[in-house]
mmCIF file of C-alpha atoms in Angstrom:
data_model
loop_
_atom_site.group_PDB
_atom_site.id
_atom_site.type_symbol
_atom_site.label_atom_id
_atom_site.label_comp_id
_atom_site.label_asym_id
_atom_site.label_seq_id
_atom_site.Cartn_x
_atom_site.Cartn_y
_atom_site.Cartn_z
ATOM 1 C CA UNK A 30 -59.180 -88.251 117.017
ATOM 2 C CA UNK A 31 -60.116 -87.510 113.416
ATOM 3 C CA UNK A 32 -57.748 -88.679 110.699
ATOM 4 C CA UNK A 33 -55.342 -86.192 109.151
ATOM 5 C CA UNK A 34 -56.785 -84.499 106.034
ATOM 6 C CA UNK A 35 -55.340 -85.926 102.864
ATOM 7 C CA UNK A 36 -52.811 -83.776 101.045
ATOM 8 C CA UNK A 37 -52.862 -85.987 97.991
ATOM 9 C CA UNK A 38 -53.914 -84.308 94.718
ATOM 10 C CA UNK A 39 -57.568 -84.473 93.709
ATOM 11 C CA UNK A 40 -56.525 -86.735 90.815
ATOM 12 C CA UNK A 41 -56.512 -89.623 93.282
ATOM 13 C CA UNK A 42 -60.289 -89.231 93.679
ATOM 14 C CA UNK A 43 -61.275 -88.536 90.148
ATOM 15 C CA UNK A 44 -64.568 -90.014 89.042
ATOM 16 C CA UNK A 45 -66.149 -89.911 85.637
ATOM 17 C CA UNK A 46 -67.471 -86.315 86.004
ATOM 18 C CA UNK A 47 -64.147 -85.113 87.346
ATOM 19 C CA UNK A 48 -62.241 -86.700 84.401
ATOM 20 C CA UNK A 49 -64.648 -84.850 82.075
ATOM 21 C CA UNK A 50 -64.042 -81.553 83.876
ATOM 22 C CA UNK A 51 -60.275 -82.010 83.860
ATOM 23 C CA UNK A 52 -60.066 -83.137 80.258
ATOM 24 C CA UNK A 53 -62.361 -80.321 79.151
ATOM 25 C CA UNK A 54 -60.205 -77.726 80.992
ATOM 26 C CA UNK A 55 -57.005 -79.074 79.355
ATOM 27 C CA UNK A 56 -58.573 -79.386 75.930
ATOM 28 C CA UNK A 57 -59.717 -75.758 76.081
ATOM 29 C CA UNK A 58 -56.342 -74.599 77.220
ATOM 30 C CA UNK A 59 -54.320 -76.313 74.463
ATOM 31 C CA UNK A 60 -56.848 -75.189 71.876
ATOM 32 C CA UNK A 61 -56.556 -71.541 73.027
ATOM 33 C CA UNK A 62 -52.744 -71.853 72.983
ATOM 34 C CA UNK A 63 -53.007 -72.970 69.297
ATOM 35 C CA UNK A 64 -51.405 -76.350 69.948
ATOM 36 C CA UNK A 65 -54.320 -78.094 68.262
ATOM 37 C CA UNK A 66 -56.964 -77.156 65.690
ATOM 38 C CA UNK A 67 -60.649 -78.202 65.795
ATOM 39 C CA UNK A 68 -60.861 -81.978 66.372
ATOM 40 C CA UNK A 69 -57.086 -82.609 66.632
ATOM 41 C CA UNK A 70 -55.166 -83.805 69.659
ATOM 42 C CA UNK A 71 -55.560 -86.500 72.333
ATOM 43 C CA UNK A 72 -55.695 -86.346 76.111
ATOM 44 C CA UNK A 73 -54.913 -89.521 78.076
ATOM 45 C CA UNK A 74 -54.361 -90.395 81.766
ATOM 46 C CA UNK A 75 -53.905 -93.553 83.804
ATOM 47 C CA UNK A 76 -56.610 -94.077 86.377
ATOM 48 C CA UNK A 77 -55.033 -93.146 89.692
ATOM 49 C CA UNK A 78 -57.043 -95.754 91.596
ATOM 50 C CA UNK A 79 -57.594 -98.700 89.268
ATOM 51 C CA UNK A 80 -54.222 -100.029 87.956
ATOM 52 C CA UNK A 81 -53.892 -100.516 84.223
ATOM 53 C CA UNK A 82 -56.857 -98.523 83.093
ATOM 54 C CA UNK A 83 -56.434 -95.611 80.750
ATOM 55 C CA UNK A 84 -58.947 -92.822 80.205
ATOM 56 C CA UNK A 85 -58.612 -90.954 76.907
ATOM 57 C CA UNK A 86 -60.466 -88.768 74.493
ATOM 58 C CA UNK A 87 -62.122 -90.517 71.552
ATOM 59 C CA UNK A 88 -60.989 -90.298 67.991
ATOM 60 C CA UNK A 89 -62.097 -87.059 66.382
ATOM 61 C CA UNK A 90 -63.175 -85.356 69.640
ATOM 62 C CA UNK A 91 -63.161 -81.568 69.635
ATOM 63 C CA UNK A 92 -61.201 -81.244 72.908
ATOM 64 C CA UNK A 93 -62.445 -77.732 73.777
ATOM 65 C CA UNK A 94 -66.066 -78.977 73.509
ATOM 66 C CA UNK A 95 -65.501 -82.352 75.092
ATOM 67 C CA UNK A 96 -68.474 -84.114 76.725
ATOM 68 C CA UNK A 97 -68.528 -87.058 79.133
ATOM 69 C CA UNK A 98 -69.299 -89.408 76.228
ATOM 70 C CA UNK A 99 -66.136 -88.244 74.426
ATOM 71 C CA UNK A 100 -63.970 -90.123 77.025
ATOM 72 C CA UNK A 101 -63.351 -93.822 76.723
ATOM 73 C CA UNK A 102 -61.537 -96.185 79.066
ATOM 74 C CA UNK A 103 -59.383 -99.158 78.100
ATOM 75 C CA UNK A 104 -56.984 -101.646 79.614
ATOM 76 C CA UNK A 105 -53.439 -100.607 79.113
ATOM 77 C CA UNK A 106 -51.737 -102.754 76.529
ATOM 78 C CA UNK A 107 -54.951 -104.285 75.254
ATOM 79 C CA UNK A 108 -56.633 -103.527 71.904
ATOM 80 C CA UNK A 109 -58.810 -100.456 72.383
ATOM 81 C CA UNK A 110 -62.197 -99.986 70.708
ATOM 82 C CA UNK A 111 -62.668 -98.525 67.276
ATOM 83 C CA UNK A 112 -63.405 -95.195 68.988
ATOM 84 C CA UNK A 113 -59.873 -95.002 70.277
ATOM 85 C CA UNK A 114 -57.687 -92.180 68.876
ATOM 86 C CA UNK A 115 -55.453 -92.946 65.995
ATOM 87 C CA UNK A 116 -52.110 -93.123 67.845
ATOM 88 C CA UNK A 117 -53.403 -94.789 71.051
ATOM 89 C CA UNK A 118 -50.794 -97.627 70.849
ATOM 90 C CA UNK A 119 -47.936 -95.065 71.126
ATOM 91 C CA UNK A 120 -49.778 -93.437 74.019
ATOM 92 C CA UNK A 121 -50.197 -96.798 75.774
ATOM 93 C CA UNK A 122 -46.505 -97.467 75.475
ATOM 94 C CA UNK A 123 -45.671 -94.026 76.816
ATOM 95 C CA UNK A 124 -47.994 -94.393 79.803
ATOM 96 C CA UNK A 125 -46.788 -97.895 80.594
ATOM 97 C CA UNK A 126 -43.120 -96.773 80.527
ATOM 98 C CA UNK A 127 -43.844 -93.756 82.753
ATOM 99 C CA UNK A 128 -45.874 -95.816 85.247
ATOM 100 C CA UNK A 129 -42.865 -98.132 85.899
ATOM 101 C CA UNK A 130 -41.278 -95.490 88.041
ATOM 102 C CA UNK A 131 -44.417 -93.754 89.185
ATOM 103 C CA UNK A 132 -47.276 -96.299 89.670
ATOM 104 C CA UNK A 133 -50.683 -94.920 88.814
ATOM 105 C CA UNK A 134 -49.365 -91.456 87.957
ATOM 106 C CA UNK A 135 -48.947 -90.991 84.209
ATOM 107 C CA UNK A 136 -50.597 -88.834 81.636
ATOM 108 C CA UNK A 137 -49.978 -87.795 77.952
ATOM 109 C CA UNK A 138 -51.218 -85.139 75.531
ATOM 110 C CA UNK A 139 -50.834 -85.430 71.823
ATOM 111 C CA UNK A 140 -50.800 -82.105 69.926
ATOM 112 C CA UNK A 141 -50.003 -80.921 66.395
ATOM 113 C CA UNK A 142 -48.127 -77.817 67.707
ATOM 114 C CA UNK A 143 -47.251 -76.217 64.375
ATOM 115 C CA UNK A 144 -43.974 -74.424 65.263
ATOM 116 C CA UNK A 145 -42.620 -77.410 67.215
ATOM 117 C CA UNK A 146 -43.490 -79.870 64.403
ATOM 118 C CA UNK A 147 -41.956 -77.488 61.797
ATOM 119 C CA UNK A 148 -38.750 -77.387 63.886
ATOM 120 C CA UNK A 149 -38.264 -81.096 63.140
ATOM 121 C CA UNK A 150 -38.241 -80.698 59.403
ATOM 122 C CA UNK A 151 -34.444 -80.824 59.179
ATOM 123 C CA UNK A 152 -33.656 -84.519 58.891
ATOM 124 C CA UNK A 153 -30.175 -84.034 60.439
ATOM 125 C CA UNK A 154 -31.641 -82.862 63.707
ATOM 126 C CA UNK A 155 -32.610 -85.516 66.283
ATOM 127 C CA UNK A 156 -32.928 -83.417 69.470
ATOM 128 C CA UNK A 157 -34.586 -80.136 70.298
ATOM 129 C CA UNK A 158 -32.458 -78.679 73.124
ATOM 130 C CA UNK A 159 -34.608 -76.455 75.269
ATOM 131 C CA UNK A 160 -32.566 -76.773 78.409
ATOM 132 C CA UNK A 161 -32.299 -72.934 78.577
ATOM 133 C CA UNK A 162 -36.059 -72.720 79.271
ATOM 134 C CA UNK A 163 -35.979 -75.617 81.697
ATOM 135 C CA UNK A 164 -37.383 -78.292 79.413
ATOM 136 C CA UNK A 165 -34.229 -80.311 78.853
ATOM 137 C CA UNK A 166 -33.551 -82.217 75.621
ATOM 138 C CA UNK A 167 -36.516 -83.465 73.564
ATOM 139 C CA UNK A 168 -36.074 -86.438 71.240
ATOM 140 C CA UNK A 169 -37.225 -86.317 67.577
ATOM 141 C CA UNK A 170 -38.379 -89.662 66.350
ATOM 142 C CA UNK A 171 -38.413 -90.337 62.622
ATOM 143 C CA UNK A 172 -41.607 -91.187 60.771
ATOM 144 C CA UNK A 173 -41.743 -94.914 60.221
ATOM 145 C CA UNK A 174 -43.547 -98.060 61.301
ATOM 146 C CA UNK A 175 -45.360 -98.014 64.613
ATOM 147 C CA UNK A 176 -42.995 -100.799 65.837
ATOM 148 C CA UNK A 177 -39.885 -98.661 65.216
ATOM 149 C CA UNK A 178 -41.497 -95.608 66.823
ATOM 150 C CA UNK A 179 -42.364 -97.687 69.920
ATOM 151 C CA UNK A 180 -38.798 -98.888 70.418
ATOM 152 C CA UNK A 181 -37.484 -95.301 69.951
ATOM 153 C CA UNK A 182 -40.032 -93.905 72.382
ATOM 154 C CA UNK A 183 -38.895 -96.390 75.077
ATOM 155 C CA UNK A 184 -35.234 -95.424 74.404
ATOM 156 C CA UNK A 185 -36.037 -91.648 74.437
ATOM 157 C CA UNK A 186 -37.813 -91.787 77.783
ATOM 158 C CA UNK A 187 -34.936 -93.479 79.439
ATOM 159 C CA UNK A 188 -32.134 -91.407 77.880
ATOM 160 C CA UNK A 189 -33.592 -87.930 77.395
ATOM 161 C CA UNK A 190 -34.531 -85.303 80.009
ATOM 162 C CA UNK A 191 -37.327 -83.524 78.226
ATOM 163 C CA UNK A 192 -41.073 -83.838 78.987
ATOM 164 C CA UNK A 193 -42.032 -84.489 75.361
ATOM 165 C CA UNK A 194 -41.178 -86.431 72.201
ATOM 166 C CA UNK A 195 -41.725 -85.234 68.669
ATOM 167 C CA UNK A 196 -42.604 -87.569 65.831
ATOM 168 C CA UNK A 197 -40.846 -85.790 62.935
ATOM 169 C CA UNK A 198 -43.271 -83.730 60.796
ATOM 170 C CA UNK A 199 -46.287 -85.237 62.500
ATOM 171 C CA UNK A 200 -47.108 -84.495 66.100
ATOM 172 C CA UNK A 201 -45.819 -83.931 69.664
ATOM 173 C CA UNK A 202 -46.377 -86.245 72.601
ATOM 174 C CA UNK A 203 -46.099 -84.468 75.969
ATOM 175 C CA UNK A 204 -45.916 -86.674 79.024
ATOM 176 C CA UNK A 205 -45.655 -86.516 82.810
ATOM 177 C CA UNK A 206 -47.556 -87.187 85.938
ATOM 178 C CA UNK A 207 -50.303 -84.644 85.553
ATOM 179 C CA UNK A 208 -52.100 -82.999 82.623
ATOM 180 C CA UNK A 209 -51.826 -79.429 83.824
ATOM 181 C CA UNK A 210 -48.007 -79.403 83.839
ATOM 182 C CA UNK A 211 -47.828 -81.317 80.546
ATOM 183 C CA UNK A 212 -50.073 -78.694 78.859
ATOM 184 C CA UNK A 213 -47.887 -75.930 80.272
ATOM 185 C CA UNK A 214 -44.686 -77.525 79.073
ATOM 186 C CA UNK A 215 -46.110 -78.020 75.556
ATOM 187 C CA UNK A 216 -47.057 -74.350 75.443
ATOM 188 C CA UNK A 217 -43.545 -73.228 76.546
ATOM 189 C CA UNK A 218 -42.016 -75.552 73.984
ATOM 190 C CA UNK A 219 -44.209 -74.186 71.187
ATOM 191 C CA UNK A 220 -43.531 -70.594 72.185
ATOM 192 C CA UNK A 221 -39.762 -71.233 72.114
ATOM 193 C CA UNK A 222 -39.914 -72.972 68.703
ATOM 194 C CA UNK A 223 -41.893 -70.039 67.304
ATOM 195 C CA UNK A 224 -39.372 -67.503 68.705
ATOM 196 C CA UNK A 225 -36.456 -69.558 67.372
ATOM 197 C CA UNK A 226 -37.852 -69.904 63.861
ATOM 198 C CA UNK A 227 -38.918 -66.304 63.543
ATOM 199 C CA UNK A 228 -35.372 -65.278 64.697
ATOM 200 C CA UNK A 229 -33.939 -67.448 61.899
#
């Protein structure tokens, strides 16, 4: 008898060309949703087959025009090349933390979502509560040294229910097991923050 067809997501069989296709699709989506501008943003995903390998967009890549050569691969936790995006260390920590409970299935998107970032301007606010739209509570981490941000990211992932973290006045880090749902959540969050601020 022939084996049962696999019902696992295609991500388990991604090769280099498929990573390009997926990253390009996500980059175009978040660009169209105004979560990034021009060459902003980062897309990163753990390799679903080879443990400890991260695929991510290079520094300065225009995500909506991403080519196969715009994707680099690095060992999780090791120093990445000079082509790595600016905040790759925070992304590595995020992916490593996520993969503890979900081996091989972790992804992250860094955006500069303007309304969401603006919502963190009040220094007395440390959480964006978006439970009413199904996104839980999202931690706001203060600007500071990378070391302090890393420890706060680890704490936020274990204590908060939301699918993102905001570095105050800087950028948003969306995370989860697949890029499509992360992009969708970041768009929902941005839409809600825009509605909230316009209402105020």
